Coordinates of C-alpha atoms in Angstrom, one line a residue:
M1 CA 0.0 0.0 0.0
A2 CA 2.9 2.4 0.7
D3 CA 4.2 1.8 -2.9
L4 CA 0.8 2.5 -4.3
A5 CA 0.5 5.7 -2.3
N6 CA 3.9 6.8 -3.5
A7 CA 3.2 6.0 -7.1
L8 CA -0.1 7.8 -7.2
T9 CA 1.0 10.9 -5.3
A10 CA 4.3 11.3 -7.2
N11 CA 4.5 14.1 -9.8
P12 CA 2.0 12.9 -12.5
R13 CA 2.5 13.0 -16.3
P14 CA -0.7 14.4 -17.9
S15 CA -0.4 12.0 -20.8
T16 CA -0.7 8.7 -18.8
P17 CA -3.7 9.0 -16.5
Q18 CA -6.4 8.6 -19.2
S19 CA -5.4 5.1 -20.1
F20 CA -5.1 4.2 -16.4
T21 CA -8.5 5.6 -15.4
R22 CA -10.6 5.2 -18.5
H23 CA -12.4 2.0 -17.4
L24 CA -12.3 2.5 -13.6
P25 CA -15.8 3.2 -12.2
E26 CA -16.0 6.1 -9.6
D27 CA -16.6 3.8 -6.6
V28 CA -13.4 1.9 -7.3
L29 CA -11.5 5.2 -7.7
A30 CA -13.0 6.4 -4.4
I31 CA -11.7 3.3 -2.6
I32 CA -8.2 3.9 -4.1
F33 CA -8.2 7.5 -3.1
R34 CA -9.2 6.7 0.4
L35 CA -6.5 4.1 0.7
V36 CA -3.9 6.5 -0.6
I37 CA -4.9 9.3 1.7
D38 CA -5.2 7.0 4.7
E39 CA -1.8 5.5 4.0
H40 CA -0.2 8.9 3.9
Y41 CA -1.9 10.4 6.9
A42 CA -1.6 7.2 9.1
H43 CA 1.9 8.4 10.0
S44 CA 1.9 10.6 13.1
D45 CA 4.1 13.2 11.5
A46 CA 2.2 13.6 8.3
P47 CA 0.9 17.1 9.3
F48 CA 4.6 18.1 9.3
Q49 CA 5.0 17.2 5.7
P50 CA 4.1 20.1 3.4
C51 CA 2.9 17.9 0.6
A52 CA -0.9 17.5 0.1
P53 CA -1.6 14.2 -1.7
Q54 CA -5.2 15.1 -2.4
L55 CA -4.0 18.1 -4.5
V56 CA -1.7 15.8 -6.5
L57 CA -4.7 13.4 -7.1
A58 CA -6.8 16.3 -8.2
S59 CA -4.3 17.4 -10.7
V60 CA -4.2 14.2 -12.7
C61 CA -7.3 14.6 -14.8
S62 CA -10.8 16.1 -14.7
Q63 CA -12.4 12.9 -13.4
W64 CA -10.0 12.6 -10.6
R65 CA -10.3 16.3 -9.8
E66 CA -14.1 16.2 -9.5
L67 CA -14.0 13.0 -7.5
S68 CA -11.4 14.1 -5.0
R69 CA -13.2 17.4 -4.5
S70 CA -16.4 15.5 -3.6
M71 CA -14.8 13.3 -1.0
R72 CA -14.9 15.1 2.3
H73 CA -12.6 12.6 4.1
L74 CA -9.7 13.7 1.8
W75 CA -9.7 17.2 3.1
T76 CA -9.5 16.8 6.9
T77 CA -5.8 17.3 7.4
V78 CA -4.1 20.7 6.9
P79 CA -0.3 20.3 7.0
V80 CA 2.1 22.9 8.3
G81 CA 2.9 25.7 5.9
A82 CA -0.4 25.3 4.0
D83 CA -1.2 28.5 2.1
P84 CA -4.5 30.2 3.0
S85 CA -6.2 29.0 -0.2
H86 CA -5.4 25.3 0.5
A87 CA -6.6 25.8 4.1
A88 CA -9.9 27.4 2.9
Q89 CA -10.3 24.4 0.5
C90 CA -10.0 22.0 3.4
L91 CA -12.4 24.0 5.5
I92 CA -15.1 24.0 2.8
R93 CA -14.7 20.5 1.2
S94 CA -14.4 18.7 4.5
G95 CA -18.0 19.7 5.3
E96 CA -18.6 19.4 9.0
L97 CA -15.9 16.8 9.6
H98 CA -13.3 17.4 12.3
L99 CA -9.9 18.7 11.2
R100 CA -6.3 17.8 11.9
V101 CA -4.2 21.0 11.7
G102 CA -0.5 21.4 11.6
V103 CA 1.3 24.4 13.2
Q104 CA 4.9 25.2 12.9
F105 CA 7.0 27.6 15.0
S106 CA 10.4 28.9 13.9
V107 CA 13.0 31.5 14.8
H108 CA 11.9 33.2 11.6
P109 CA 10.0 35.6 11.2
W110 CA 11.6 37.9 13.7
S111 CA 9.9 40.5 15.8
S112 CA 11.9 43.7 15.9
D113 CA 9.8 45.0 18.7
R114 CA 10.5 42.1 21.0
S115 CA 13.9 41.3 19.6
E116 CA 13.0 37.6 19.4
P117 CA 11.0 35.3 17.2
D118 CA 7.4 36.5 16.5
L119 CA 5.4 33.5 17.6
I120 CA 2.1 35.3 17.9
N121 CA 2.2 36.1 14.2
Q122 CA 3.1 32.5 13.3
V123 CA 0.2 31.0 15.2
H124 CA -2.2 33.7 13.9
R125 CA -1.3 32.8 10.3
A126 CA -1.6 29.0 10.8
L127 CA -5.0 29.1 12.6
Y128 CA -6.7 32.2 11.1
P129 CA -8.9 30.2 8.6
F130 CA -10.3 28.2 11.5
T131 CA -10.7 31.0 14.0
W132 CA -13.8 32.9 15.1
H133 CA -13.3 36.2 17.0
I134 CA -15.6 36.6 19.9
K135 CA -15.8 39.8 22.0
T136 CA -16.1 39.3 25.8
K137 CA -16.2 41.5 28.9
L138 CA -13.2 39.7 30.3
P139 CA -9.9 41.5 30.7
V140 CA -8.9 39.9 27.5
N141 CA -11.7 41.4 25.4
R142 CA -11.4 39.2 22.4
I143 CA -11.2 35.4 22.3
F144 CA -10.0 33.4 19.4
L145 CA -12.2 30.4 19.1
V146 CA -10.8 27.6 17.0
K147 CA -13.6 25.4 15.9
R148 CA -13.8 22.0 14.2
V149 CA -10.2 21.2 14.9
R150 CA -9.9 17.8 16.6
E151 CA -6.1 17.4 16.5
V152 CA -3.3 19.9 16.6
A153 CA 0.2 18.8 15.5
M154 CA 2.7 21.3 16.5
S155 CA 6.4 21.5 15.5
V156 CA 8.3 23.8 17.9
P157 CA 12.0 23.7 18.8
P158 CA 12.6 23.5 22.6
S159 CA 14.2 26.9 22.7
L160 CA 10.8 28.5 21.6
V161 CA 8.5 26.6 24.0
S162 CA 9.4 28.8 26.9
R163 CA 8.5 31.9 24.8
F164 CA 4.9 30.7 24.8
H165 CA 4.5 32.3 28.3
T166 CA 6.6 35.4 27.8
Q167 CA 4.8 36.3 24.6
G168 CA 1.3 35.2 25.8
V169 CA 1.0 33.1 22.6
W170 CA -2.1 31.2 23.7
R171 CA -3.5 33.7 26.1
R172 CA -6.5 34.5 23.8
H173 CA -7.0 31.1 22.1
Y174 CA -9.6 28.5 22.9
F175 CA -9.8 25.0 21.3
P176 CA -13.2 23.5 22.5
D177 CA -12.9 20.4 20.2
V178 CA -9.3 19.3 20.4
R179 CA -8.8 15.8 21.7
T180 CA -5.3 15.1 20.5
L181 CA -2.2 17.4 20.8
Y182 CA 1.0 16.2 19.1
V183 CA 4.2 18.3 19.9
S184 CA 7.4 17.6 18.0
L185 CA 10.4 19.1 19.8
K186 CA 12.8 18.0 17.1
K187 CA 15.1 20.6 15.3
T188 CA 16.0 20.7 11.6
R189 CA 19.4 21.7 10.4
D190 CA 17.8 25.0 9.0
E191 CA 16.4 25.8 12.5
V192 CA 19.9 25.3 14.1
S193 CA 21.4 27.6 11.4
M194 CA 18.7 30.2 12.0
E195 CA 19.2 30.1 15.8
A196 CA 22.9 30.6 15.2
A197 CA 22.3 33.5 12.9
A198 CA 19.8 35.1 15.5
W199 CA 22.6 34.9 18.0
L200 CA 25.2 36.5 15.8
L201 CA 22.9 39.3 14.4
E202 CA 20.6 40.0 17.4
R203 CA 22.5 38.4 20.3
W204 CA 19.4 36.3 21.0
L205 CA 20.1 33.5 23.3
P206 CA 17.8 30.5 23.0
T207 CA 16.5 29.2 26.4
S208 CA 15.9 25.5 27.0
P209 CA 13.8 25.3 30.2
Y210 CA 10.1 24.7 29.3
D211 CA 7.1 22.8 30.4
L212 CA 3.6 21.9 29.2
S213 CA 1.5 24.0 31.6
W214 CA 0.3 26.1 28.6
A215 CA -1.5 23.0 27.2
G216 CA -3.9 22.7 30.2
P217 CA -7.7 22.6 30.4
R218 CA -8.1 26.3 29.9
L219 CA -6.8 26.0 26.3
F220 CA -7.8 22.4 25.6
P221 CA -10.8 21.4 27.8
K222 CA -11.3 18.1 26.0
L223 CA -7.7 17.1 25.5
H224 CA -7.4 13.3 26.1
H225 CA -4.3 12.3 24.1
L226 CA -0.8 13.9 24.2
R227 CA 2.2 12.9 22.2
L228 CA 5.7 14.4 22.6
D229 CA 8.4 13.6 20.1
G230 CA 12.1 14.4 20.6
L231 CA 11.8 14.9 24.3
H232 CA 14.9 15.6 26.3
L233 CA 13.8 14.8 29.9
P234 CA 14.4 17.9 32.0
Q235 CA 15.5 18.1 35.6
W236 CA 12.2 19.7 36.6
S237 CA 8.4 19.0 36.3
L238 CA 7.0 19.0 32.8
R239 CA 3.7 20.1 34.3
L240 CA 1.6 17.8 32.1
P241 CA -2.0 18.6 31.4
S242 CA -4.1 17.1 34.2
N243 CA -7.0 15.8 31.9
L244 CA -4.9 13.3 29.8
H245 CA -6.3 9.8 29.3
T246 CA -3.5 8.5 27.0
M247 CA 0.1 9.7 26.5
E248 CA 3.0 8.9 24.1
L249 CA 6.5 10.0 24.9
H250 CA 9.3 9.5 22.4
L251 CA 12.7 10.6 23.8
I252 CA 15.4 12.3 21.9
D253 CA 17.5 9.9 19.7
A254 CA 21.2 10.1 18.9
P255 CA 20.9 12.1 15.6
Q256 CA 18.8 14.8 17.4
R257 CA 21.2 14.9 20.3
K258 CA 24.1 15.5 17.9
L259 CA 22.1 18.3 16.1
Q260 CA 21.1 19.9 19.4
K261 CA 24.6 19.4 20.8
L262 CA 23.5 17.4 23.8
D263 CA 26.5 15.4 24.9
H264 CA 25.0 12.5 26.8
N265 CA 22.0 10.1 26.9
S266 CA 21.8 9.5 30.6
I267 CA 18.4 10.5 32.0
S268 CA 16.7 11.1 35.3
L269 CA 13.2 9.5 35.7
S270 CA 12.3 11.0 39.1
H271 CA 10.5 14.1 37.9
L272 CA 8.8 12.4 35.0
W273 CA 7.5 9.6 37.4
D274 CA 6.2 12.3 39.8
D275 CA 4.3 13.9 36.9
L276 CA 2.7 10.6 35.9
G277 CA 1.5 10.0 39.5
S278 CA -0.4 13.3 39.3
L279 CA -2.4 12.1 36.3
A280 CA -5.6 10.6 37.8
H281 CA -7.2 9.7 34.5
L282 CA -4.3 8.3 32.6
N283 CA -5.2 4.8 31.3
R284 CA -2.7 4.2 28.5
L285 CA 1.0 5.1 28.6
S286 CA 3.6 4.6 25.9
I287 CA 7.3 5.6 26.2
D288 CA 10.1 5.1 23.7
F289 CA 13.3 5.7 25.5
A290 CA 15.4 5.4 22.3
D291 CA 19.1 4.9 23.4
A292 CA 18.7 6.6 26.7
F293 CA 19.9 4.8 29.9
S294 CA 19.1 5.4 33.5
G295 CA 21.1 7.7 35.7
V296 CA 21.8 7.1 39.4
D297 CA 18.6 8.6 40.6
I298 CA 16.1 6.6 42.6
I299 CA 12.5 6.7 41.5
A300 CA 10.0 7.0 44.3
D301 CA 7.4 4.3 44.3
I302 CA 4.2 5.5 42.6
S303 CA 0.8 4.1 42.0
L304 CA -0.9 4.6 38.6
P305 CA -4.4 3.4 39.5
S306 CA -6.0 4.1 36.2
I307 CA -3.4 2.6 33.9
H308 CA -4.8 -0.2 31.7
E309 CA -2.0 -0.4 29.2
I310 CA 1.7 0.4 29.3
N311 CA 4.1 0.2 26.3
L312 CA 7.8 0.5 26.8
T313 CA 10.6 0.6 24.2
T314 CA 14.1 0.6 25.4
Q315 CA 17.8 -0.4 25.0
S316 CA 18.6 -0.3 28.7
L317 CA 18.1 -3.1 31.2
S318 CA 18.9 -0.9 34.1
L319 CA 16.3 1.6 33.1
L320 CA 13.7 -1.1 32.7
S321 CA 14.6 -2.5 36.2
N322 CA 14.2 1.0 37.8
I323 CA 10.8 1.5 36.3
S324 CA 9.5 -2.0 37.0
K325 CA 10.4 -1.8 40.8
A326 CA 8.8 1.6 41.3
T327 CA 5.5 1.3 39.5
R328 CA 2.3 -0.2 40.7
M329 CA -0.6 -0.5 38.4
P330 CA -3.5 -2.3 40.0
S331 CA -5.7 -1.9 36.9
L332 CA -3.2 -3.1 34.4
R333 CA -4.6 -5.2 31.5
R334 CA -1.9 -5.1 28.8
Y335 CA 1.9 -4.8 28.9
T336 CA 4.2 -4.5 25.8
L337 CA 7.9 -4.3 25.8
A338 CA 10.3 -3.9 22.9
L339 CA 13.8 -4.4 24.2
T340 CA 16.7 -4.0 21.9
L341 CA 20.3 -5.0 22.8
R342 CA 22.9 -2.5 21.9
H343 CA 25.2 -3.2 18.9
R344 CA 27.2 -6.4 19.5
S345 CA 26.3 -6.5 23.2
V346 CA 25.6 -9.8 24.9
L347 CA 23.5 -11.0 27.9
D348 CA 25.3 -12.8 30.7
P349 CA 23.6 -14.9 33.4
P350 CA 23.4 -12.0 35.9
A351 CA 21.5 -10.0 33.3
G352 CA 19.1 -12.9 32.9
D353 CA 18.3 -12.6 36.6
E354 CA 17.7 -8.9 36.2
I355 CA 15.3 -9.6 33.4
V356 CA 13.3 -12.1 35.5
S357 CA 13.0 -9.6 38.2
S358 CA 11.9 -6.8 35.9
L359 CA 9.4 -8.8 34.0
R360 CA 7.9 -10.3 37.1
C361 CA 7.1 -6.9 38.5
F362 CA 4.9 -6.1 35.5
I363 CA 3.5 -9.5 34.6
S364 CA 2.4 -10.2 38.2
Q365 CA 0.0 -7.2 37.9
L366 CA -1.7 -8.6 34.7
P367 CA -4.9 -10.6 34.8
P368 CA -4.6 -14.4 34.9
L369 CA -2.9 -15.6 31.6
H370 CA -3.7 -19.0 30.0
A371 CA -2.2 -19.0 26.5
L372 CA 1.5 -18.5 25.9
Y373 CA 3.2 -18.0 22.6
V374 CA 7.1 -18.2 22.0
L375 CA 8.7 -17.3 18.7
H376 CA 12.2 -16.8 17.3
R377 CA 13.1 -15.4 13.8
T378 CA 16.5 -14.6 12.4
S379 CA 17.2 -12.2 9.6
T380 CA 20.6 -11.3 8.0
R381 CA 21.3 -8.7 10.7
T382 CA 19.1 -9.4 13.7
A383 CA 17.4 -12.1 15.8
I384 CA 14.1 -11.5 17.3
V385 CA 12.5 -13.3 20.3
T386 CA 8.8 -12.8 20.8
V387 CA 6.9 -13.9 24.0
A388 CA 3.2 -13.2 24.1
A389 CA 0.5 -14.3 26.4
A390 CA -3.3 -13.9 26.6
S391 CA -6.0 -14.7 29.0
H392 CA -7.6 -16.9 26.3
F393 CA -6.5 -18.9 23.3
L394 CA -6.1 -16.7 20.3
D395 CA -8.1 -17.9 17.3
W396 CA -6.7 -16.1 14.4
P397 CA -8.8 -15.6 11.2
A398 CA -7.7 -17.1 7.9
S399 CA -5.6 -14.0 7.2
V400 CA -4.1 -11.5 9.6
A401 CA -1.7 -8.7 9.2
Q402 CA 1.8 -9.3 10.7
D403 CA 1.7 -6.3 12.9
A404 CA -1.8 -7.4 14.2
L405 CA -0.9 -10.9 15.3
F406 CA -0.8 -10.0 19.0
D407 CA -3.2 -7.1 19.2
D408 CA -5.5 -9.2 21.5
T409 CA -2.8 -10.3 23.9
N410 CA -2.3 -9.1 27.4
L411 CA 1.4 -9.5 27.1
H412 CA 3.7 -8.9 24.2
I413 CA 7.5 -8.8 24.5
T414 CA 10.0 -8.6 21.7
F415 CA 13.7 -8.9 22.2
T416 CA 16.0 -7.9 19.4
C417 CA 19.8 -8.6 19.3
D418 CA 22.6 -8.4 16.7
V419 CA 23.4 -11.7 15.0
R420 CA 27.1 -10.8 15.3
S421 CA 26.8 -10.6 19.2
R422 CA 26.8 -14.3 20.2
C423 CA 23.2 -14.3 19.2
A424 CA 22.3 -17.9 20.1
S425 CA 23.4 -17.7 23.7
T426 CA 22.0 -14.1 24.1
A427 CA 18.6 -15.2 22.7
E428 CA 18.8 -18.3 25.0
T429 CA 19.4 -16.1 28.1
F430 CA 16.5 -13.8 27.4
L431 CA 14.1 -16.5 26.4
G432 CA 15.1 -18.7 29.5
A433 CA 14.6 -15.6 31.7
A434 CA 11.1 -14.9 30.2
L435 CA 9.9 -18.5 30.5
E436 CA 11.3 -18.8 34.1
C437 CA 9.4 -15.7 34.9
M438 CA 6.1 -17.1 33.5
A439 CA 6.6 -20.4 35.2
S440 CA 7.3 -18.9 38.5
L441 CA 4.0 -17.1 38.4
S442 CA 1.9 -20.2 37.7
D443 CA -0.4 -19.6 40.7
T444 CA -1.7 -16.3 39.2
H445 CA -1.0 -17.2 35.5
P446 CA -1.9 -20.9 35.1
I447 CA -0.6 -21.5 31.5
D448 CA -2.5 -24.3 30.0
S449 CA -1.8 -23.7 26.3
L450 CA 1.7 -23.2 24.8
E451 CA 2.6 -22.6 21.1
I452 CA 6.2 -22.7 19.9
S453 CA 7.7 -21.6 16.6
L454 CA 11.5 -21.4 16.6
D455 CA 13.7 -21.3 13.5
D456 CA 16.8 -22.1 15.6
D457 CA 17.6 -25.8 16.4
H458 CA 19.6 -24.9 19.5
L459 CA 16.7 -22.8 21.0
T460 CA 14.2 -25.6 20.1
T461 CA 16.3 -28.1 22.0
F462 CA 16.6 -25.6 24.9
V463 CA 12.9 -24.8 25.1
C464 CA 11.7 -28.4 24.6
S465 CA 14.0 -29.7 27.3
P466 CA 12.3 -31.1 30.4
G467 CA 14.0 -28.5 32.6
V468 CA 12.3 -25.7 30.7
I469 CA 9.0 -26.9 29.3
G470 CA 8.5 -29.2 32.3
R471 CA 7.9 -26.3 34.5
F472 CA 4.5 -25.6 33.0
Q473 CA 2.8 -28.4 34.9
K474 CA -0.8 -27.2 34.2
M475 CA -0.3 -27.4 30.4
Q476 CA -3.2 -29.1 28.5
K477 CA -2.4 -28.1 24.9
L478 CA 1.1 -28.0 23.3
T479 CA 1.7 -26.8 19.7
C480 CA 5.2 -27.1 18.2
H481 CA 5.9 -26.0 14.7
D482 CA 9.6 -26.9 14.7
G483 CA 11.6 -29.7 16.5
H484 CA 8.6 -31.7 17.3
A485 CA 10.6 -35.0 17.0
E486 CA 12.7 -34.2 19.9
L487 CA 9.7 -33.0 21.9
I488 CA 7.8 -36.3 21.2
S489 CA 10.9 -38.2 22.3
N490 CA 11.2 -36.2 25.6
L491 CA 7.5 -36.9 26.3
L492 CA 8.0 -40.6 25.6
Q493 CA 11.0 -41.0 27.8
N494 CA 9.5 -39.0 30.8
S495 CA 6.0 -40.1 31.7
T496 CA 5.7 -37.3 34.3
L497 CA 6.6 -34.6 31.9
L498 CA 3.4 -32.4 31.4
P499 CA 1.1 -34.8 33.1
H500 CA -2.0 -33.0 32.2
L501 CA -1.3 -32.7 28.5
K502 CA -4.4 -33.6 26.4
T503 CA -3.6 -32.2 22.9
L504 CA -0.3 -32.2 21.0
A505 CA -0.3 -30.4 17.7
T506 CA 2.7 -30.7 15.2
S507 CA 3.4 -30.3 11.6
S508 CA 3.3 -33.4 9.4
L509 CA 5.5 -36.3 10.7
D510 CA 8.0 -38.5 8.9
P511 CA 7.6 -42.3 9.3
V512 CA 10.1 -42.3 12.3
G513 CA 8.1 -39.4 14.0
A514 CA 4.8 -41.1 13.4
A515 CA 6.1 -44.3 15.0
T516 CA 7.4 -42.4 18.0
L517 CA 4.0 -40.7 18.3
D518 CA 2.2 -44.1 18.1
A519 CA 4.3 -45.3 21.1
L520 CA 3.6 -42.1 23.0
S521 CA -0.2 -42.4 22.4
D522 CA -0.1 -46.0 23.7
M523 CA 1.7 -44.8 26.8
R524 CA -0.4 -41.7 27.4
K525 CA -4.1 -42.7 27.1
G526 CA -6.4 -39.8 26.0
L527 CA -3.6 -37.8 24.3
S528 CA -4.8 -36.6 21.0
H529 CA -2.7 -35.4 18.1
L530 CA -3.4 -32.6 15.6
T531 CA -1.5 -32.0 12.3
L532 CA -1.0 -28.4 11.6
P533 CA -1.9 -27.1 8.2
N534 CA 1.0 -26.2 5.7
T535 CA 0.1 -22.5 5.9
D536 CA -0.1 -21.7 9.6
I537 CA -0.8 -18.1 10.7
L538 CA 1.7 -18.0 13.5
R539 CA 4.6 -19.6 11.6
D540 CA 4.1 -17.9 8.2
G541 CA 2.6 -14.7 9.3
I542 CA 5.8 -13.4 11.0
R543 CA 8.4 -14.4 8.5

């Protein structure tokens, strides 16, 4: 779909569209248009891209122009830098649909009166087409009411956020319909150059301290979702809006640190965790720590009573450990973790103990889990271990998107390591720690169904060994896509291994495997065998 979107929104050649569209009915074209637009705007940073794919589609031919203009859905996003005529088109052609508007702040244009960037003029130009002026008897005698805007995507360098207060940028504005606020704190090379020029010409010194107090209920009374990109965690409170229900934090990455001349990636979590503890309605939290690692600060224990889902992405075990020990979430229903090992790093046994401890803190707070899924896939550069669990057995449809395989799980952990970093032993250490954690919580998480799909013989031997798989004593159904011959042999040799097993599912067996299975069936009365189809969702869907 991305290739289709790129092809259709590339600079068109007027001579080609007629042959392509001559026999396409409008309802088919409408579906294509919607797919193209949805693909483009599905990316969170789409409002920061100045291109408008609907305008490209409309320029192909008269048929496309008339159809695109009639589809209100195509005109609901106004990117940053949109000229007034395009903004007016979006306002009219979107009908009464809610809008997504991009706003960009920059060092340029300059205010000679203030001797600093003119932020008031910038926000006025971006929001003017969507603003109603209302006279009041309040000290601020005119309110700028921004209607129909459901989402604001704001690109603002950190050095300018503090100017929101000093210039009173939002003092007169009111967004009654905004539910989502996306703030990108990333800088471009042009912005860095303009800041340097402002210092040389005007002796303007950018200031870094900032907070989010300006985004409170007075400005956004219905704000539920906040996303911050390029965040460099400060040594003070962010003063997050109190009415948030969901929040995404993406910390600054290495390229941005280099661009902004920040010399280290050590972070302190204490102020952020204090901020989170003050959000009484927060039910979903996602944090991507990039390559940051935890400093020496100690996080005070906090309770997040409303959190139903937490999603963490990190490269630091110490950071994960600090968070897990300090966070209580009595309402937790879903936990996802993406842990990536640094380039050529390895996990030693003590690190495995740290993983067990960190995972146990989170998993013990989940509702009872019954179905467990263990996967391993190797590419040319990385190896990925996936451990997922759900409160019920997942019955996938005939076709399911790869990225949606584990949407219904309560637990979804992915561990990625470099194939050049003693990959086999590293993957075994992590997988062993994850399975040990699950087995140790059998009283609260009675796993009775396990599905294994491993493309590494060494890992298959490890997982199917009595010392690992035998710890799941309550298991009733076992599905093994790879290495099933060794598993069947282990079950045959050890009559007490998985004593409650009722169903064994494997791929097709060779004659030796079939004979071993017959012997196992004779020994274990009541054990049934299922042959997996050649195209299995779990095995083939993640390749």
